Short mmCIF file of C-alpha atoms and ligand atoms in Angstrom, two decimals:
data_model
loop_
_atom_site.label_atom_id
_atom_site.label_comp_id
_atom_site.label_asym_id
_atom_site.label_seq_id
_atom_site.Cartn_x
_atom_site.Cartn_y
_atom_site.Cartn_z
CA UNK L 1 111.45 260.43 223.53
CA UNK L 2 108.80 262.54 224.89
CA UNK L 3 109.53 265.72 222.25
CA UNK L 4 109.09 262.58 219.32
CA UNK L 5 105.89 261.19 221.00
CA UNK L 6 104.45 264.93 221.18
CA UNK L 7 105.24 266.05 217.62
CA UNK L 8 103.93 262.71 216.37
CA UNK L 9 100.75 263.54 218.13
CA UNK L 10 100.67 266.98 216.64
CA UNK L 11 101.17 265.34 213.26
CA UNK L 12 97.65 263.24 213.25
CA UNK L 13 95.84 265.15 215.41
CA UNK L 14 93.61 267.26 212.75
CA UNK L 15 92.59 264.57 210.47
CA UNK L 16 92.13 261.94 213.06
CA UNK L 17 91.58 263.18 216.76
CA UNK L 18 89.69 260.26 217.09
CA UNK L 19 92.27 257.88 217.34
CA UNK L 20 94.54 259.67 220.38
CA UNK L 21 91.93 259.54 222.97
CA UNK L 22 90.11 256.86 224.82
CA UNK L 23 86.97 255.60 223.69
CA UNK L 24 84.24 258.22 223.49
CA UNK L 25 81.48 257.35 226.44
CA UNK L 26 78.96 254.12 225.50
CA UNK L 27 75.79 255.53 224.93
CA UNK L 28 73.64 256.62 228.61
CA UNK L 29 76.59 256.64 230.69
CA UNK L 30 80.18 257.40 230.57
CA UNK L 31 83.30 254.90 230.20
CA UNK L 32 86.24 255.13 233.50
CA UNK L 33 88.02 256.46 231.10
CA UNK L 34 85.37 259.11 230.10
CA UNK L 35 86.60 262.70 230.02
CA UNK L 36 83.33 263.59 231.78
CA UNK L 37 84.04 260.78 234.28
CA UNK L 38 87.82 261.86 234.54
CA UNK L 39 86.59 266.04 235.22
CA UNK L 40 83.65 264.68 237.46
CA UNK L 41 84.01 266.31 241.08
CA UNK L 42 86.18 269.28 239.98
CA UNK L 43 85.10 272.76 240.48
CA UNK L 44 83.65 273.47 237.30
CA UNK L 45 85.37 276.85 236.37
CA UNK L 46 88.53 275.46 237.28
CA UNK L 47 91.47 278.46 237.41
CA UNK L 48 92.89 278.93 234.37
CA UNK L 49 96.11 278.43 235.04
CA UNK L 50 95.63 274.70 235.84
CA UNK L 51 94.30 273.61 232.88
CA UNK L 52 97.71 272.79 231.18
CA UNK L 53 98.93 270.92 233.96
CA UNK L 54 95.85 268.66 233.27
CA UNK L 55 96.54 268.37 229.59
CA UNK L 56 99.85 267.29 230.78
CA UNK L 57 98.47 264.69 232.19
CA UNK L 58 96.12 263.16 229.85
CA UNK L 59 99.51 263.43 227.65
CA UNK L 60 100.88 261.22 229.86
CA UNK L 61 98.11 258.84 230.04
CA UNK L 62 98.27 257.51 226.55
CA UNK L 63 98.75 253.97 226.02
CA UNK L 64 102.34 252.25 225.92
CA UNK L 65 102.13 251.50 222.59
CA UNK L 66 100.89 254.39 221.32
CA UNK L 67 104.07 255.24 219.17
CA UNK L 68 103.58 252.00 217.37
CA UNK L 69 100.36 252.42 216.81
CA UNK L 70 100.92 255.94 215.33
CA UNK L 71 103.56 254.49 213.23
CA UNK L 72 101.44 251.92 212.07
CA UNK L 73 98.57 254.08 211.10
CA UNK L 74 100.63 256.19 209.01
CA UNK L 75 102.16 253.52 207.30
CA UNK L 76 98.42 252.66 206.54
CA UNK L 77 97.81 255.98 205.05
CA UNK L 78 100.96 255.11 203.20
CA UNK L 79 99.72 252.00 201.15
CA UNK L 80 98.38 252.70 197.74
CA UNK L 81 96.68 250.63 195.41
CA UNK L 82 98.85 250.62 192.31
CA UNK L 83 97.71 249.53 188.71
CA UNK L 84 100.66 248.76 186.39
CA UNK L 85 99.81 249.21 182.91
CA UNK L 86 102.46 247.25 180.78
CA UNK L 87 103.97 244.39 183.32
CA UNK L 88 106.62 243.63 180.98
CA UNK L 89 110.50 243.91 182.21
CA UNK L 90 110.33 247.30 184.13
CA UNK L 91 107.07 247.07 184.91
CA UNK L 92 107.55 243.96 186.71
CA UNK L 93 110.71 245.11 188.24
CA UNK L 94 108.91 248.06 190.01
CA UNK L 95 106.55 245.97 191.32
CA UNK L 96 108.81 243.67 193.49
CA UNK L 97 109.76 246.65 195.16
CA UNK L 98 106.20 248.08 195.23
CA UNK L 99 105.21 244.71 197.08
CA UNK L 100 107.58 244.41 199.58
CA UNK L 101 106.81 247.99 200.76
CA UNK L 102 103.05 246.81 201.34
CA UNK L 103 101.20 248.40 198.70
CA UNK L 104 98.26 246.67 196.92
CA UNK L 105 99.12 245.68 192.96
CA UNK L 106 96.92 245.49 190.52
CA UNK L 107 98.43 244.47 186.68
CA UNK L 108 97.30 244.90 182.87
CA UNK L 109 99.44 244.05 179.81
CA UNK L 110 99.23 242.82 176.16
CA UNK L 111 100.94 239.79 177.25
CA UNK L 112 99.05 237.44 180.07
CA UNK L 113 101.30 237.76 182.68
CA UNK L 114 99.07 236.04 185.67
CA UNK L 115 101.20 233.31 186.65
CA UNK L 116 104.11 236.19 187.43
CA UNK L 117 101.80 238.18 188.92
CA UNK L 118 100.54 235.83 191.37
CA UNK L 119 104.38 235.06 193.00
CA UNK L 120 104.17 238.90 193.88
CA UNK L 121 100.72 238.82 195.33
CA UNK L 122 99.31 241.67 192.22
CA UNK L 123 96.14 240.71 190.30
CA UNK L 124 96.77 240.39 186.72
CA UNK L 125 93.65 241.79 184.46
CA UNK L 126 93.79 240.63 180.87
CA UNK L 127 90.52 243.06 180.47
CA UNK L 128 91.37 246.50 181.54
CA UNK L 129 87.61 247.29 182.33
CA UNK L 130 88.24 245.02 184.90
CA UNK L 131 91.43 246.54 186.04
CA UNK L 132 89.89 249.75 186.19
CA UNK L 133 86.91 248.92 188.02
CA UNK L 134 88.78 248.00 190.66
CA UNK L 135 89.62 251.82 191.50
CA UNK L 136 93.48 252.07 192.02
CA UNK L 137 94.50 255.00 193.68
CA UNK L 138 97.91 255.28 190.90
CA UNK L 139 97.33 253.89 187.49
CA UNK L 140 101.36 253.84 186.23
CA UNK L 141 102.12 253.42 182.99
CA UNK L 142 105.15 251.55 182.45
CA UNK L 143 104.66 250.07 178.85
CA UNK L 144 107.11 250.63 176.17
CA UNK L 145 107.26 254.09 174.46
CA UNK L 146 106.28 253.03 171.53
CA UNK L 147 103.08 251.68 172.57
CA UNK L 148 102.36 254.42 175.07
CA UNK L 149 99.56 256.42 173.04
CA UNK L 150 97.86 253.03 172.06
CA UNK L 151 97.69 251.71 175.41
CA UNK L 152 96.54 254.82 177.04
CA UNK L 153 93.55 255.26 174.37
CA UNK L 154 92.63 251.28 175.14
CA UNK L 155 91.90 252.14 179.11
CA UNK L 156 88.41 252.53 179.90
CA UNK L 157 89.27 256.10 182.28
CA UNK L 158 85.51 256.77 182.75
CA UNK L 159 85.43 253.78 184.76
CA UNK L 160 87.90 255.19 187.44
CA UNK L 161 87.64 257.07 190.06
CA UNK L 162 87.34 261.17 188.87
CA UNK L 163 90.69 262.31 190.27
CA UNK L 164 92.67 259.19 189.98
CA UNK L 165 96.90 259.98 189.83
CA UNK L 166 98.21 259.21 186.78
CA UNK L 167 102.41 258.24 186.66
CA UNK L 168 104.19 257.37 183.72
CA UNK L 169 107.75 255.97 184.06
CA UNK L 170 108.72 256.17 180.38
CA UNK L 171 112.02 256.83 179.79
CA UNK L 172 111.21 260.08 178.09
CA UNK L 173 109.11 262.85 179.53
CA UNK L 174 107.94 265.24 177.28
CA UNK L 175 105.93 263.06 174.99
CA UNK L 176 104.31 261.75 177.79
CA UNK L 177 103.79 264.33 179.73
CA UNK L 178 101.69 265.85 176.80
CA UNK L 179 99.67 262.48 176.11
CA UNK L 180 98.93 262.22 179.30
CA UNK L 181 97.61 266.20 179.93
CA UNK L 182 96.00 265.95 176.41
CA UNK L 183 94.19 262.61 176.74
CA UNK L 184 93.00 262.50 180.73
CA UNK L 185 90.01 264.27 182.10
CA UNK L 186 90.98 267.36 183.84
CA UNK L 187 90.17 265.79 187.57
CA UNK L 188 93.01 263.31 187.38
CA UNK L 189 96.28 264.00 188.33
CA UNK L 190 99.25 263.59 186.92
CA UNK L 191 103.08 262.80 188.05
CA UNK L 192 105.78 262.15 185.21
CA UNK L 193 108.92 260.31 186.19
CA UNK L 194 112.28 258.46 185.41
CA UNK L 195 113.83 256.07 187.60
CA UNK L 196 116.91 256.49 186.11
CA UNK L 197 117.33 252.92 186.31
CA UNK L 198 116.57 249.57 185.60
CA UNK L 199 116.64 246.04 186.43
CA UNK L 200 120.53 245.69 185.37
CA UNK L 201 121.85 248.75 186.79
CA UNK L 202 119.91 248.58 190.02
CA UNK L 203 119.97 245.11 191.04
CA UNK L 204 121.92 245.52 194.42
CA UNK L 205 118.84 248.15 195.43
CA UNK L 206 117.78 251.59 194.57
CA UNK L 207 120.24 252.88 197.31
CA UNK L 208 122.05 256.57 195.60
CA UNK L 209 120.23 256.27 192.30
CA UNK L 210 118.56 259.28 190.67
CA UNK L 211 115.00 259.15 190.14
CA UNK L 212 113.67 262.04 188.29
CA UNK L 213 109.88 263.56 188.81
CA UNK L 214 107.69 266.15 187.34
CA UNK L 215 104.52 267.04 189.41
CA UNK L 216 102.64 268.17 186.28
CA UNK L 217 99.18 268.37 187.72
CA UNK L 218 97.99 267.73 191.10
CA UNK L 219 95.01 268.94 192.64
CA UNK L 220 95.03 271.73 195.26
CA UNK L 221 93.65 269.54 198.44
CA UNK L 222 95.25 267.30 201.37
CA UNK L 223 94.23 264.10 200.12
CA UNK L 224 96.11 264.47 196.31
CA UNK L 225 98.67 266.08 197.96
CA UNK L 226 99.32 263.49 200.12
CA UNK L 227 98.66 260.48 197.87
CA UNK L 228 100.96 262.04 195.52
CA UNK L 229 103.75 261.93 198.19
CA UNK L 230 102.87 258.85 199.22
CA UNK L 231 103.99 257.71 196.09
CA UNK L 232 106.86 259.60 195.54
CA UNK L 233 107.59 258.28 199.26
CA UNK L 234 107.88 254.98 197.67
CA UNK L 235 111.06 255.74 195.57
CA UNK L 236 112.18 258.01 198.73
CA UNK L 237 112.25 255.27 201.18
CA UNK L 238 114.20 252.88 198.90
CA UNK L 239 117.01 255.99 198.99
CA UNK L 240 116.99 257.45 195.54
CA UNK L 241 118.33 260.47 195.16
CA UNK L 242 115.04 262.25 194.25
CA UNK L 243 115.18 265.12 191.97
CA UNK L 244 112.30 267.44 190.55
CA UNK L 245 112.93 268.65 186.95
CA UNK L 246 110.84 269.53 184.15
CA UNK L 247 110.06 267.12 181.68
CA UNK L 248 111.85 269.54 178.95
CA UNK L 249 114.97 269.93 181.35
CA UNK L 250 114.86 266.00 181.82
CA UNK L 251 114.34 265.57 178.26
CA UNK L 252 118.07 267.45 177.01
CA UNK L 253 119.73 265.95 179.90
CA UNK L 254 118.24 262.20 179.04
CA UNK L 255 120.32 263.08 175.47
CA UNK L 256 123.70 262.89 176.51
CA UNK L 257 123.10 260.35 180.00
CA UNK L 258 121.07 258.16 178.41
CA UNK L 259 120.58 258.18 174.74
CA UNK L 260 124.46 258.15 173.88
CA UNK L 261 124.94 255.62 176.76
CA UNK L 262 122.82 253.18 174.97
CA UNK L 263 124.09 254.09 171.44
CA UNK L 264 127.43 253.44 172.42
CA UNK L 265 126.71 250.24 174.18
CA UNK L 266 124.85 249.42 170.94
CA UNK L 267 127.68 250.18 169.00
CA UNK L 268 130.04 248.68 171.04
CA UNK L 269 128.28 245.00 170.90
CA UNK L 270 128.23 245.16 167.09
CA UNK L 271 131.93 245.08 167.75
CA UNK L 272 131.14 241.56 169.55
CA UNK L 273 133.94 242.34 171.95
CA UNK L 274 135.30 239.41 174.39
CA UNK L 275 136.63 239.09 177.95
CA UNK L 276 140.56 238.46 177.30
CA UNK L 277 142.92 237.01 179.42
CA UNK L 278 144.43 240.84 180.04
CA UNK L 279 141.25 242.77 180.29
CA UNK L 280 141.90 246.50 181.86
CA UNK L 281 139.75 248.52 184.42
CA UNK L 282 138.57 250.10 181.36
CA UNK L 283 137.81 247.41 179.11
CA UNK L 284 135.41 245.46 181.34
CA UNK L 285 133.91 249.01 181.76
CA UNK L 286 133.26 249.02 177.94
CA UNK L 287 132.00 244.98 178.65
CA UNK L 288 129.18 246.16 181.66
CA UNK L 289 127.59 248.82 178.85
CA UNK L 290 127.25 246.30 176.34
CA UNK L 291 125.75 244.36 179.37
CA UNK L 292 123.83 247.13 180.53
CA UNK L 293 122.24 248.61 177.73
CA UNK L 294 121.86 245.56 175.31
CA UNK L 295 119.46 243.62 177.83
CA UNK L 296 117.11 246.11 177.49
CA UNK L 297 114.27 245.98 174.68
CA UNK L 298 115.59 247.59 171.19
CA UNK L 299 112.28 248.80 171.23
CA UNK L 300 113.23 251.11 174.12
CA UNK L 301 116.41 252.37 172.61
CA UNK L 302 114.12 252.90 169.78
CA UNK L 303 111.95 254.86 171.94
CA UNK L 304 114.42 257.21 173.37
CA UNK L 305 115.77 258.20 169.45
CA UNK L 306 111.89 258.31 168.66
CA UNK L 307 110.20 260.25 171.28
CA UNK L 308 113.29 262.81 172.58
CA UNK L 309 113.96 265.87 169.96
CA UNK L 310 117.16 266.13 171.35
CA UNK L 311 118.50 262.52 169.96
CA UNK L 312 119.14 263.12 166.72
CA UNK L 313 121.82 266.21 167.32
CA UNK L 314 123.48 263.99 169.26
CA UNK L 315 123.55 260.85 167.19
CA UNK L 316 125.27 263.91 164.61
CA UNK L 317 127.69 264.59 167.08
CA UNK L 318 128.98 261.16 167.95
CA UNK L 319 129.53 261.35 164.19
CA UNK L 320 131.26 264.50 163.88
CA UNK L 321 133.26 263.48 167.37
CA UNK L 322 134.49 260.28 165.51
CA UNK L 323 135.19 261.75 162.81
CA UNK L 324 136.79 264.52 164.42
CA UNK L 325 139.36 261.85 166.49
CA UNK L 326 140.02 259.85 162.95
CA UNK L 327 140.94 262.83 161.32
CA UNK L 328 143.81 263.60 164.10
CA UNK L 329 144.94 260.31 163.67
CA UNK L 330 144.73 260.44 160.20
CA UNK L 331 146.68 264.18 159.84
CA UNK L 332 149.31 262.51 161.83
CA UNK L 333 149.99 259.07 159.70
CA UNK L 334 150.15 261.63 156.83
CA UNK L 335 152.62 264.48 158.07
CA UNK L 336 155.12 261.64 158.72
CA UNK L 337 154.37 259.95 154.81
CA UNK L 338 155.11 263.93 153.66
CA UNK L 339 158.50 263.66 155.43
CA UNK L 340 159.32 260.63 154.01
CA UNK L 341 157.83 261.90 150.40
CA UNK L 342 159.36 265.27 150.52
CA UNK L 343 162.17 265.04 152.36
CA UNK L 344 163.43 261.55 152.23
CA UNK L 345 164.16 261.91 156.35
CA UNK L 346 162.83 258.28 157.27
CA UNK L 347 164.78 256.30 154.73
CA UNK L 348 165.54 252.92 156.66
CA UNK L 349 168.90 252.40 157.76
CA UNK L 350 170.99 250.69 154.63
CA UNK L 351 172.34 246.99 155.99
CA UNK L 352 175.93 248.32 155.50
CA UNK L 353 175.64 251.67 157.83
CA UNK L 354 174.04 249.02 160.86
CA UNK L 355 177.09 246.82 160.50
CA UNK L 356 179.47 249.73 160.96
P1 LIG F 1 109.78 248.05 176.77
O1 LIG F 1 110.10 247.17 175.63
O2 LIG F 1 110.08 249.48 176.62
O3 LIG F 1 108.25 247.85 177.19
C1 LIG F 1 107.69 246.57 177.40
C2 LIG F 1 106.26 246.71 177.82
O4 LIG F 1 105.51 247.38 176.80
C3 LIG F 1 105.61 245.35 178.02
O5 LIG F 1 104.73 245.42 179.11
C4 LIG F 1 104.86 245.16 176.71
O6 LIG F 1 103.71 244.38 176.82
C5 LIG F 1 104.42 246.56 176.39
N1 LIG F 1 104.19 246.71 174.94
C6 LIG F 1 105.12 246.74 173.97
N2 LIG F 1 104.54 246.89 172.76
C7 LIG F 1 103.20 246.92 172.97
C8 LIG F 1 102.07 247.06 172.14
N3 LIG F 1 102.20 247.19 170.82
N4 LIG F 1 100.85 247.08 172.71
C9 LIG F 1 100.71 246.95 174.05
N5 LIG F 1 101.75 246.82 174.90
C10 LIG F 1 102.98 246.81 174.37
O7 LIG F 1 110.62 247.46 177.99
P2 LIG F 1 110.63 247.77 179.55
O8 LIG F 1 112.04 247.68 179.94
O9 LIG F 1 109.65 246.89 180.23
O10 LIG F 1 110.19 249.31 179.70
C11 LIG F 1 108.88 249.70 180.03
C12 LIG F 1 108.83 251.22 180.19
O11 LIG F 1 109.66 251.61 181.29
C13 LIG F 1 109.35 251.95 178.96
O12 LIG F 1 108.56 253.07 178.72
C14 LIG F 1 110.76 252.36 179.36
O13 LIG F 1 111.18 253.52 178.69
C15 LIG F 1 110.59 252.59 180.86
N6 LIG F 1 111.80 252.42 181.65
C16 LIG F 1 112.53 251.28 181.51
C17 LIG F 1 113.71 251.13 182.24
C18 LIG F 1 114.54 249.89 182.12
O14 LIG F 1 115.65 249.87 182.63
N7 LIG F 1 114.10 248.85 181.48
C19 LIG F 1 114.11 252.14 183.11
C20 LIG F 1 113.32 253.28 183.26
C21 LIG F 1 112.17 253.40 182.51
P3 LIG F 1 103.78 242.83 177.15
O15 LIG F 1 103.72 242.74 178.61
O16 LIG F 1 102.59 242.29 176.47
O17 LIG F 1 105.06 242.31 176.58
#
């Protein structure tokens, strides 16, 4: 208990030293509580060797609920004010989570989305002067790919602060992450990420689930350094399984995780499949996917085929793969109608030779 309470101290004593001592002295006089009051009467080249024993003891004197309030003012320093640009599905999502951890949320979108917005205590901007005027500390994109380079070009950036942190959550990283370096001023700083999932797939919690960052550009001082955290804190806290990549890296991964997951639940609801009265393990597997990756925008899907390099060698593959299993199939089917061609081996059974 003690060890915790001292570290703690350590931890906020250089930006705030402030806040773990007693009032400072009122003006003309000193407080009880007054470090000049407290030393008053003491020789005044006291022997070095007592002086820790006295620090001891002003350690000791700190208030009961000094933990809590250290907690509490680090939590503080913990709460961002968060602009979502694009409060459609995932935007949306992210916010609910955003909310309940405290942070301030401000929203923008094409679509008027006040009346939402309101339930989870954001502001909803329909001008993004406005929005912007408001100084968030994050501005996070979250609108569809697609859209992306539009949207970013229609925010008034002059009007925010000069090293505001710029996330995007798109669910590719590359194209971003070189819109984003290419169109900000080179004071703001930039984080690329990818939950790496969505309102479906993560609706028990964010508990286990990867969420993939890039710290592209942030500025070499405490306070970006630590806002940047504090936002990747967010995602921390909620127990995703956090994990730095490059946007390339992220980008051939995404290929095979994501891009042939959604082409094969694509594929797989053109099929129009059903729940049957004998369903396997395995089947309602193939049912969730269709689930899971059809209740997400076709524009996204779109998106990921669009805007990752990688997608088209493996939409080629899948083909070459099927083909690849239809072809075994098919070389079986015809080595057995060769036997029967060539070598008359499967005649069926004449009537007369059963009977016997
Ligand atoms: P989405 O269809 O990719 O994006 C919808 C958002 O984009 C809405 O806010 C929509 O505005 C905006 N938008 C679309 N076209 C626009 C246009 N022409 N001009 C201006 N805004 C436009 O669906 P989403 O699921 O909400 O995804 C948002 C972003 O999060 C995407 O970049 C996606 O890749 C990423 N992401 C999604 C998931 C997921 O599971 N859904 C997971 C990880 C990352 P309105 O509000 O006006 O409709």
């Amino acid at each position: 208990m003690l060890s915790s309470s001292t570290s703690t101290l350590r931890l906020h004593q250089p930006t705030r030293p402030h806040r773990r001592h007693p009032p400072a002295p009122a003006a003309g006089g000193a407080t009880h509580l007054g470090p000049s009051r407290r030393w008053r009467g003491h020789p005044p080249a006291a022997p070095l060797r007592a002086r820790p024993q006295r620090i001891r003891a002003l350690d000791a004197a700190q208030p009961f609920d000094y933990e809590t309030r250290a907690a509490g003012l680090l939590e503080e320093r913990q709460r961002l004010k968060i602009a979502i640009v694009g409060f459609g599905n995932f935007g949306q999502f992210l916010a609910r989570t955003f909310a309940r951890q405290g942070h301030t949320l401000l929203a923008h979108s094409r679509t008027d989305h006040s009346a939402l917005a309101a339930t989870l205590g954001a502001s909803f901007f329909t001008d993004p002067h406005d929005l912007c005027e408001c100084h968030p500390d994050v501005v996070l994109l979250a609108t569809s790919i697609l859209s992306a380079e539009a949207v970013l070009r229609s925010l008034p950036v002059h009007r925010l602060r000069r090293n505001t942190l710029f996330v995007d959550v798109l669910s590719v990283k590359e194209f971003p992450r070189n819109l984003l370096l290419s169109s900000l001023p080179p004071d703001f700083d930039v984080i690329c990420t990818h939950p790496m999932f969505g309102p479906e797939s993560a609706r028990d919690g964010w508990d286990g689930l990867p969420f993939v960052f890039d710290k592209v550009r942030v500025g070499d001082c405490p306070a970006r350094r630590a806002r940047a955290e504090a936002f990747l804190n967010i995602f921390e806290r909620e127990g995703c399984r956090m994990v730095e990549m490059s946007c390339a890296e992220h980008d051939a991964h995404a290929a095979e995780t994501q891009f042939l997951t959604h082409t094969v639940g694509r594929m797989l609801a053109m099929l129009e499949l059903q729940s049957t009265p004998i369903n396997t393990k395995g089947y309602e597997t193939l049912l969730r996917l269709v689930d899971n990756t059809c209740s997400d925008s076709f524009d996204l899907y779109n998106g990921l085929f669009m805007y990752n390099k990688n997608s088209t060698e493996l939409l080629n593959r899948l083909e070459w793969a099927m083909d690849s299993v239809k072809k075994k199939l098919f070389d079986g089917l015809h080595d057995v109608l060769r036997k029967q061609l060539f070598e008359g081996s499967a005649q069926p059974p004449s009537t007369s030779n059963v009977r016997k």
